Coordinates of C-alpha atoms and ligand atoms in Angstrom, one line a residue:
M1 CA -15.4 -9.2 -23.1
Y2 CA -13.9 -5.8 -23.5
F3 CA -16.2 -3.1 -22.1
Y4 CA -16.2 0.4 -23.6
G5 CA -17.1 3.4 -21.5
T6 CA -15.8 6.2 -19.3
F7 CA -15.4 6.6 -15.6
P8 CA -17.4 9.0 -13.5
E9 CA -16.6 12.7 -13.7
D10 CA -14.0 13.9 -11.3
F11 CA -12.4 10.4 -11.3
L12 CA -8.9 10.6 -9.9
W13 CA -6.2 9.2 -12.2
G14 CA -2.8 8.9 -10.6
V15 CA 0.5 7.3 -10.2
S16 CA 2.2 6.3 -6.9
S17 CA 5.6 6.2 -5.3
S18 CA 7.0 6.1 -1.8
A19 CA 9.8 8.1 0.0
Y20 CA 12.4 5.4 0.6
Q21 CA 11.9 4.0 -2.9
I22 CA 12.6 7.2 -4.9
E23 CA 14.0 10.0 -2.8
G24 CA 17.7 9.1 -2.1
G25 CA 19.4 11.7 -0.1
W26 CA 19.4 9.2 2.7
D27 CA 21.5 11.4 5.0
A28 CA 21.2 14.7 3.2
D29 CA 20.6 18.0 5.1
G30 CA 20.1 16.4 8.5
K31 CA 17.8 13.5 7.7
G32 CA 17.9 10.7 10.3
P33 CA 18.4 7.1 9.4
S34 CA 15.4 4.8 8.9
I35 CA 15.3 1.1 9.5
W36 CA 15.5 0.6 5.8
D37 CA 18.7 2.7 5.5
N38 CA 20.4 0.5 8.1
F39 CA 19.1 -2.7 6.7
T40 CA 20.1 -2.0 3.1
H41 CA 23.6 -1.0 4.3
I42 CA 24.4 -4.5 5.5
P43 CA 25.8 -6.5 2.6
G44 CA 23.8 -9.6 1.6
N45 CA 20.4 -8.2 2.7
I46 CA 19.3 -6.9 -0.7
K47 CA 19.6 -8.3 -4.2
N48 CA 22.9 -7.1 -5.7
N49 CA 23.5 -5.1 -2.5
D50 CA 21.4 -2.3 -3.8
T51 CA 20.3 0.5 -1.5
G52 CA 18.0 3.5 -1.5
D53 CA 20.9 5.8 -0.8
V54 CA 20.4 7.6 -4.1
A55 CA 17.5 5.8 -5.6
C56 CA 15.9 8.0 -8.2
D57 CA 17.4 11.1 -6.5
S58 CA 14.0 12.6 -6.2
Y59 CA 15.1 14.6 -3.2
N60 CA 17.1 16.7 -5.7
K61 CA 14.7 16.4 -8.6
V62 CA 11.4 17.9 -7.6
D63 CA 11.1 19.8 -10.9
E64 CA 11.9 16.7 -13.0
D65 CA 9.3 14.7 -11.2
L66 CA 6.7 17.4 -11.5
Y67 CA 7.5 17.6 -15.2
L68 CA 6.8 13.9 -15.6
L69 CA 3.5 14.1 -13.8
R70 CA 2.4 17.1 -15.8
A71 CA 3.3 15.3 -19.1
L72 CA 1.3 12.2 -18.0
K73 CA -1.7 14.6 -17.3
V74 CA -2.5 12.7 -14.1
N75 CA -4.8 14.6 -11.7
S76 CA -3.4 12.9 -8.6
Y77 CA -0.1 11.9 -7.2
R78 CA 0.3 9.4 -4.3
F79 CA 3.6 9.7 -2.4
S80 CA 4.8 9.2 1.1
L81 CA 6.5 11.4 3.7
S82 CA 9.8 10.2 5.1
W83 CA 9.3 10.4 8.9
P84 CA 13.1 10.6 9.6
R85 CA 13.5 13.3 7.0
I86 CA 11.0 15.4 8.9
F87 CA 11.8 14.3 12.5
P88 CA 15.4 12.9 12.3
N89 CA 15.1 11.2 15.6
G90 CA 11.4 10.3 15.2
R91 CA 10.2 12.9 17.7
N92 CA 9.0 16.4 17.2
S93 CA 11.9 17.7 19.3
S94 CA 14.0 17.4 16.2
I95 CA 12.2 19.1 13.3
N96 CA 14.3 19.2 10.1
S97 CA 13.3 22.3 8.1
Y98 CA 15.0 21.1 5.0
G99 CA 12.8 18.0 4.9
V100 CA 9.7 20.2 5.4
D101 CA 10.9 22.5 2.6
Y102 CA 11.3 19.5 0.2
Y103 CA 7.7 18.4 0.7
N104 CA 6.4 22.0 0.6
R105 CA 8.0 22.4 -2.8
L106 CA 6.6 19.2 -4.0
I107 CA 3.1 19.9 -2.8
D108 CA 3.0 23.5 -4.1
G109 CA 4.3 22.3 -7.4
L110 CA 1.5 19.7 -7.6
L111 CA -1.2 22.2 -6.8
T112 CA 0.1 24.7 -9.4
R113 CA -0.3 21.9 -11.9
N114 CA -3.8 20.9 -10.6
I115 CA -2.6 17.6 -9.3
T116 CA -4.2 16.4 -6.1
P117 CA -1.6 15.2 -3.5
M118 CA -2.5 11.9 -1.9
V119 CA -0.2 11.5 1.0
T120 CA 0.9 8.4 3.0
L121 CA 2.2 9.2 6.4
H122 CA 4.0 5.9 6.9
H123 CA 5.3 3.7 4.0
W124 CA 7.6 1.5 6.1
D125 CA 10.7 3.7 6.6
L126 CA 10.5 4.0 10.4
P127 CA 13.1 6.3 12.1
Q128 CA 15.8 4.0 13.5
A129 CA 15.6 6.0 16.8
L130 CA 12.1 4.6 17.2
Q131 CA 13.1 1.1 16.4
D132 CA 15.6 1.4 19.2
I133 CA 12.7 1.6 21.6
G134 CA 11.0 -1.4 20.1
G135 CA 9.3 0.1 17.0
W136 CA 5.7 -1.0 16.4
A137 CA 5.9 -3.5 19.2
N138 CA 6.0 -0.6 21.7
P139 CA 2.6 0.9 22.6
T140 CA 4.3 4.3 23.0
M141 CA 4.3 4.4 19.2
V142 CA 0.6 5.4 19.3
D143 CA 1.6 8.7 20.8
L144 CA 4.7 9.1 18.7
F145 CA 3.0 8.4 15.4
D146 CA 0.2 10.8 16.4
S147 CA 2.7 13.5 17.1
F148 CA 4.3 13.1 13.7
A149 CA 0.9 13.0 12.0
D150 CA -0.3 16.0 13.9
F151 CA 2.8 18.0 12.7
C152 CA 2.1 16.9 9.1
F153 CA -1.6 18.0 9.2
Q154 CA -0.6 21.3 10.7
T155 CA 2.2 21.9 8.2
F156 CA 0.8 20.5 5.0
G157 CA -2.9 20.1 5.6
D158 CA -3.8 23.5 4.3
R159 CA -3.0 22.0 0.9
V160 CA -3.2 18.2 1.3
K161 CA -6.7 16.9 1.4
F162 CA -6.2 13.2 1.1
W163 CA -4.3 11.3 3.8
M164 CA -3.4 7.7 4.4
T165 CA -1.9 6.6 7.7
F166 CA -0.3 3.3 6.8
N167 CA 0.6 1.7 3.6
E168 CA 0.2 -2.1 3.5
A169 CA 0.6 -2.5 7.3
V170 CA 0.2 -6.3 6.9
Y171 CA 3.8 -6.4 5.7
I172 CA 5.0 -4.4 8.6
S173 CA 3.6 -6.9 11.0
W174 CA 4.0 -10.1 9.1
L175 CA 7.3 -9.6 7.3
G176 CA 8.8 -7.3 10.0
Y177 CA 7.8 -9.2 13.1
D178 CA 6.8 -12.8 12.1
T179 CA 9.0 -14.0 9.2
G180 CA 11.6 -11.3 9.8
E181 CA 12.3 -10.8 6.1
F182 CA 11.8 -7.1 6.4
P183 CA 13.4 -4.8 8.9
P184 CA 13.3 -4.8 11.9
N185 CA 13.8 -8.6 11.1
I186 CA 12.2 -9.9 14.3
K187 CA 11.4 -13.5 14.1
D188 CA 11.9 -14.7 17.7
N189 CA 8.3 -14.5 18.7
P190 CA 6.3 -15.7 15.7
G191 CA 2.6 -16.1 15.8
I192 CA 2.5 -13.7 18.8
A193 CA 4.4 -10.5 18.0
V194 CA 2.7 -10.2 14.7
Y195 CA -0.8 -9.8 16.3
N196 CA 0.5 -7.5 19.0
V197 CA 2.1 -5.3 16.5
T198 CA -1.1 -5.0 14.4
H199 CA -3.0 -4.3 17.6
I200 CA -0.8 -1.3 18.2
I201 CA -0.8 -0.2 14.6
L202 CA -4.7 -0.2 14.6
K203 CA -4.7 1.9 17.7
A204 CA -2.2 4.3 16.2
H205 CA -4.3 4.6 13.0
A206 CA -7.4 5.3 15.1
R207 CA -5.6 7.9 17.2
V208 CA -4.4 9.8 14.1
Y209 CA -7.9 9.7 12.6
H210 CA -9.3 11.2 15.7
T211 CA -6.7 13.9 15.8
Y212 CA -7.5 14.8 12.2
D213 CA -11.2 14.7 13.1
Q214 CA -11.0 16.9 16.2
K215 CA -8.3 19.4 15.3
Y216 CA -8.2 19.7 11.5
R217 CA -11.2 18.4 9.6
E218 CA -13.4 21.4 10.1
H219 CA -10.9 23.8 8.5
Q220 CA -9.0 21.5 6.2
K221 CA -11.9 19.5 4.9
G222 CA -9.9 16.5 3.8
V223 CA -10.3 12.7 4.0
I224 CA -8.2 10.2 5.8
S225 CA -7.9 6.4 5.6
L226 CA -5.4 3.6 5.5
T227 CA -4.2 1.6 2.5
I228 CA -4.6 -2.2 2.5
N229 CA -3.4 -4.7 0.0
V230 CA -5.3 -7.9 -0.8
D231 CA -4.8 -10.5 -3.4
W232 CA -8.0 -11.9 -4.8
V233 CA -8.5 -15.7 -4.1
E234 CA -10.6 -18.4 -5.6
P235 CA -11.3 -21.6 -3.8
K236 CA -9.5 -24.6 -5.4
N237 CA -12.7 -26.7 -5.4
P238 CA -15.7 -24.4 -5.5
S239 CA -18.0 -27.2 -4.3
D240 CA -15.9 -27.9 -1.2
P241 CA -17.2 -25.7 1.6
R242 CA -13.8 -26.0 3.4
D243 CA -12.0 -24.4 0.4
I244 CA -14.6 -21.7 0.2
E245 CA -14.2 -21.0 3.8
A246 CA -10.4 -21.0 3.5
A247 CA -10.6 -18.5 0.6
D248 CA -12.7 -16.2 2.7
R249 CA -10.4 -16.7 5.7
F250 CA -7.5 -15.6 3.5
L251 CA -9.2 -12.3 2.6
Q252 CA -10.0 -11.8 6.3
F253 CA -6.4 -12.5 7.4
M254 CA -4.8 -10.3 4.7
G255 CA -7.2 -7.4 4.6
G256 CA -10.0 -7.8 7.0
W257 CA -7.5 -7.9 9.9
F258 CA -7.3 -4.1 9.4
T259 CA -10.5 -3.2 7.6
H260 CA -13.0 -5.2 9.7
P261 CA -12.2 -3.2 12.8
V262 CA -12.1 0.1 10.9
F263 CA -15.0 -0.3 8.5
K264 CA -17.3 -2.6 10.6
N265 CA -17.4 -3.0 14.3
G266 CA -14.1 -2.1 15.9
D267 CA -13.1 -5.7 16.2
Y268 CA -11.2 -8.4 14.3
P269 CA -13.0 -10.6 11.8
D270 CA -14.7 -13.7 13.2
A271 CA -12.7 -16.0 11.0
M272 CA -9.5 -14.7 12.7
K273 CA -10.9 -14.8 16.2
W274 CA -12.1 -18.4 15.7
K275 CA -9.0 -19.7 14.0
V276 CA -6.3 -18.1 16.2
G277 CA -8.4 -18.6 19.3
N278 CA -9.1 -22.3 18.6
R279 CA -5.5 -23.0 17.7
S280 CA -4.3 -21.2 20.9
E281 CA -6.6 -23.4 22.9
L282 CA -5.2 -26.6 21.2
Q283 CA -1.7 -25.2 21.9
K284 CA -2.8 -25.1 25.6
L285 CA -2.2 -21.4 25.9
P286 CA -4.0 -19.5 28.6
S287 CA -5.5 -17.1 26.1
S288 CA -5.7 -16.4 22.4
R289 CA -2.6 -15.2 20.7
L290 CA -4.9 -12.7 19.0
P291 CA -5.3 -9.8 21.5
V292 CA -8.7 -8.5 22.5
F293 CA -10.0 -4.9 22.2
T294 CA -11.9 -3.5 25.1
E295 CA -15.4 -2.1 24.3
E296 CA -14.0 1.4 24.6
E297 CA -11.2 0.6 22.1
K298 CA -13.7 -0.9 19.7
D299 CA -15.7 2.3 19.8
Y300 CA -12.6 4.3 19.2
I301 CA -11.5 2.2 16.2
R302 CA -14.8 1.7 14.5
G303 CA -15.5 4.2 11.7
T304 CA -12.0 5.6 11.4
A305 CA -11.7 5.8 7.6
D306 CA -13.6 8.1 5.2
V307 CA -12.7 6.2 2.1
F308 CA -11.4 2.7 1.2
C309 CA -7.8 2.5 -0.3
L310 CA -6.8 -0.7 -2.0
N311 CA -3.6 -1.9 -3.5
Y312 CA -4.2 -4.8 -6.0
Y313 CA -1.7 -6.8 -8.0
T314 CA -2.6 -10.5 -8.3
A315 CA -4.8 -13.4 -7.4
K316 CA -4.3 -17.0 -6.3
I317 CA -6.1 -20.3 -5.7
I318 CA -6.7 -21.4 -2.1
Q319 CA -7.2 -24.8 -0.6
H320 CA -8.0 -25.7 3.0
K321 CA -5.2 -27.5 4.8
T322 CA -4.9 -28.3 8.5
T323 CA -1.5 -27.1 9.5
R324 CA 0.8 -28.0 12.4
L325 CA 0.1 -26.4 15.7
K326 CA 3.8 -25.6 16.1
P327 CA 5.8 -23.6 15.5
Y328 CA 3.3 -20.7 15.9
S329 CA 3.1 -18.4 12.9
Y330 CA 0.7 -16.1 11.2
E331 CA 0.8 -18.2 8.1
N332 CA 0.1 -21.4 9.9
D333 CA -2.8 -19.9 11.6
Q334 CA -4.6 -19.4 8.3
E335 CA -4.8 -23.2 7.6
Q336 CA -4.7 -22.9 3.9
V337 CA -2.2 -23.4 1.1
S338 CA -2.2 -21.4 -2.1
E339 CA -1.1 -21.8 -5.7
F340 CA 0.5 -19.2 -7.8
D341 CA 2.1 -17.1 -5.1
S342 CA 5.7 -18.2 -5.8
S343 CA 7.5 -15.0 -5.1
W344 CA 6.7 -11.5 -4.1
P345 CA 7.9 -9.0 -4.9
P346 CA 8.1 -10.5 -8.4
S347 CA 11.4 -10.7 -10.2
A348 CA 9.9 -11.6 -13.5
L349 CA 6.5 -11.5 -15.1
E350 CA 6.0 -15.2 -14.8
T351 CA 6.1 -15.2 -11.1
V352 CA 3.1 -13.0 -10.6
R353 CA -0.1 -13.8 -12.3
A354 CA -1.9 -11.0 -14.0
V355 CA -5.5 -11.7 -13.0
P356 CA -7.5 -8.6 -14.0
W357 CA -10.9 -10.2 -13.3
G358 CA -9.7 -10.7 -9.7
L359 CA -9.7 -7.0 -9.3
R360 CA -13.4 -6.8 -10.3
R361 CA -14.3 -9.6 -7.9
L362 CA -12.3 -8.0 -5.1
L363 CA -13.9 -4.6 -5.6
N364 CA -17.3 -6.4 -5.5
W365 CA -16.3 -8.2 -2.3
I366 CA -15.3 -4.9 -0.7
K367 CA -18.6 -3.4 -1.8
E368 CA -20.6 -6.2 -0.2
E369 CA -18.5 -6.7 2.9
Y370 CA -18.2 -3.0 3.9
G371 CA -21.5 -1.5 2.6
N372 CA -20.4 0.2 -0.6
P373 CA -17.7 2.6 0.6
P374 CA -16.0 5.0 -1.8
I375 CA -13.0 3.1 -3.1
Y376 CA -9.7 4.3 -4.5
I377 CA -7.3 1.9 -6.1
T378 CA -4.1 3.3 -4.7
E379 CA -1.7 0.9 -6.4
N380 CA -1.9 -1.4 -9.4
G381 CA 0.9 -2.3 -11.7
V382 CA 3.4 -4.8 -12.8
G383 CA 7.1 -5.4 -12.2
I384 CA 9.2 -6.6 -15.1
K385 CA 12.7 -7.7 -15.0
S386 CA 14.3 -5.8 -17.8
K387 CA 16.8 -3.0 -17.6
S388 CA 16.3 -0.9 -20.6
D389 CA 12.9 -1.7 -21.9
V390 CA 10.9 1.3 -22.8
D391 CA 8.9 -0.8 -25.2
D392 CA 6.8 -2.4 -22.4
T393 CA 3.9 -3.9 -24.3
S394 CA 3.2 -6.4 -21.5
R395 CA 2.7 -3.6 -19.0
I396 CA 0.3 -1.9 -21.4
Y397 CA -1.6 -5.2 -21.6
Y398 CA -1.7 -5.5 -17.8
L399 CA -2.9 -1.9 -17.4
K400 CA -5.5 -2.1 -20.1
T401 CA -7.1 -5.2 -18.8
H402 CA -7.1 -4.1 -15.2
I403 CA -8.5 -0.7 -16.0
N404 CA -11.2 -2.4 -18.0
E405 CA -12.2 -4.7 -15.1
A406 CA -12.2 -1.6 -12.8
L407 CA -14.5 0.1 -15.4
K408 CA -16.9 -2.9 -15.3
A409 CA -17.0 -2.8 -11.5
S410 CA -17.8 0.9 -11.7
R411 CA -20.3 0.9 -14.5
L412 CA -21.9 -2.5 -14.4
D413 CA -21.6 -3.5 -10.7
G414 CA -22.3 -0.2 -9.0
V415 CA -19.0 -0.3 -7.1
N416 CA -18.3 3.3 -5.9
L417 CA -14.9 3.6 -7.5
R418 CA -13.4 7.0 -7.3
G419 CA -9.8 6.7 -8.4
Y420 CA -7.2 4.5 -10.0
T421 CA -3.4 4.8 -9.3
I422 CA -0.6 3.1 -11.0
W423 CA 2.5 1.8 -9.2
S424 CA 4.7 3.4 -10.2
L425 CA 5.6 6.8 -11.6
M426 CA 9.0 5.5 -12.4
D427 CA 11.4 2.6 -11.8
N428 CA 12.5 2.6 -8.2
F429 CA 14.0 0.6 -5.3
E430 CA 11.8 -2.5 -5.0
W431 CA 12.7 -3.5 -1.4
L432 CA 14.4 -6.9 -1.1
R433 CA 14.7 -7.1 -4.9
G434 CA 16.6 -3.9 -5.3
Y435 CA 16.4 -2.3 -8.7
E436 CA 15.7 -5.6 -10.5
P437 CA 12.0 -5.5 -11.0
R438 CA 10.9 -2.4 -12.9
F439 CA 7.5 -1.1 -12.1
G440 CA 7.8 2.4 -13.7
L441 CA 5.9 4.1 -16.4
H442 CA 9.2 5.9 -16.8
H443 CA 12.5 4.2 -17.1
V444 CA 15.2 5.4 -14.8
D445 CA 18.9 4.8 -15.6
F446 CA 20.4 3.9 -12.3
E447 CA 23.9 3.7 -13.7
N448 CA 23.9 7.4 -14.6
P449 CA 24.5 9.8 -11.7
N450 CA 21.9 12.1 -13.1
R451 CA 19.2 9.4 -13.0
P452 CA 17.6 10.4 -16.3
R453 CA 14.0 9.4 -16.7
T454 CA 12.5 8.3 -20.0
P455 CA 8.8 7.7 -20.7
K456 CA 8.0 4.1 -21.6
R457 CA 5.2 3.3 -24.1
S458 CA 3.0 2.6 -21.1
A459 CA 3.3 6.2 -20.0
I460 CA 2.0 7.3 -23.4
Y461 CA -0.8 4.7 -23.3
Y462 CA -1.8 5.8 -19.8
S463 CA -2.0 9.5 -20.6
E464 CA -4.4 8.6 -23.5
I465 CA -6.6 6.7 -21.1
I466 CA -6.6 9.7 -18.8
R467 CA -7.4 12.1 -21.6
Q468 CA -10.4 10.1 -22.5
N469 CA -11.4 9.3 -18.9
G470 CA -11.5 5.7 -19.8
V471 CA -12.1 3.8 -23.0
P472 CA -15.0 5.4 -24.9
L473 CA -16.4 3.5 -27.8
P474 CA -14.1 4.1 -30.8
E475 CA -15.7 6.9 -32.9
E476 CA -16.3 5.0 -36.1
E477 CA -18.5 2.5 -34.2
D478 CA -20.3 5.3 -32.4
H479 CA -22.6 6.2 -35.4
Ligands
LIG501 C1 3.5 -2.5 -2.6 C2 4.2 -1.4 -1.9 O1 3.3 -0.5 -1.4 C3 5.2 -0.7 -2.8 O2 6.1 -0.2 -1.9 C4 5.9 -1.8 -3.7 O3 6.9 -1.3 -4.4 C5 4.8 -2.2 -4.7 N1 3.7 -2.8 -4.0 C6 5.3 -3.3 -5.6 O4 5.7 -4.4 -5.0

């Protein structure tokens, strides 16, 4: 059933992007290389050998981007800071004032237009110099990330009041250090490195939260969190307890891995501790491959998020399956198989299922699991493989149905939903898939050196939703 109504007052309506995917200017004005710059420069790594060298050229198009945002009438814009643009060698001994200026112009421009900046500190583009010392596998990263974050709070925090430490960290650990599909392409220690990396990432997140809390919160009065991505899952056979358990396990492995420690008790979900612990025992290892937090670390990590930030795209069906003990891997540890997750990122509509009701269920799961936290949907959207289509009816359908399920969660289920953000403001570099899947509300012509942007029909549709703060009952039915 379609549900008519509006969202709470002061609801944040936004669009999202990330530095590497839109900025270009990969070596402009002293920017240092990131692991994604180097990875995309090797032929064969990315679809059509695309790179983010120029991308949407947003580094040179602050005014154009602000114009699009203003025209959409969003009241928030989620973007990320390029760490190597600000600290070319990753450390604060190398501050690049041109990079700082770029973000200052963007942030000031947003505020002039009454648009709230929502800023991600790390959206995957790690400075290569830090990868050279082991990247997220090196515990020193806790200090290094903290020093970058501290600089950002000090420099931009007078105007930025919404911070996210990591975007979708599950992909940093899993694709970066287990399957090796993403840079840094490490696959020689699967089932082990993946857990150690997340262990460090969680400590880094907590450290940055405490820095904000201790040094900045009182004056800057912002909020800080991390963004997780979870697919909704349904058990294949709802009357088989093993499938129900496998479905819950999936949610815990994909999202709870990060949010259980942060929003609950400073520790990993039981489902993960049991599964990885048990398998490690069967594998005759001296201890679990899932590392253990000390009591002190648990205290330090618990409660380190002010709001819940969620990226949602799709759902799948999960069935329990006992998997081989070897080779070790994060995926094997989950002991389940899923249907409908053929390929991500999607190259065509058919490969990712639009499951709007999965969003409502997931929001309710978060509400129950974590005690009704304020939730922001920080990404939702669809990638379509089509070069020139501004007539994107299928995207309108996707957005309309997802926004409606979000509305039901807010109005009917009592989910404390505070914002909704579309991925993405415009077509951009979609990681391994290059420029093939188009996620934008604006079309970008990547053949044209000026990278002209054109609103799609979905942009017009979205601005109408924003204007009405939802989907109020059509007037003629009102009387
Ligand atoms: C997840 C990521 O945060 C973003 O970088 C990506 O482009 C979109 N979702 C779509 O795959």
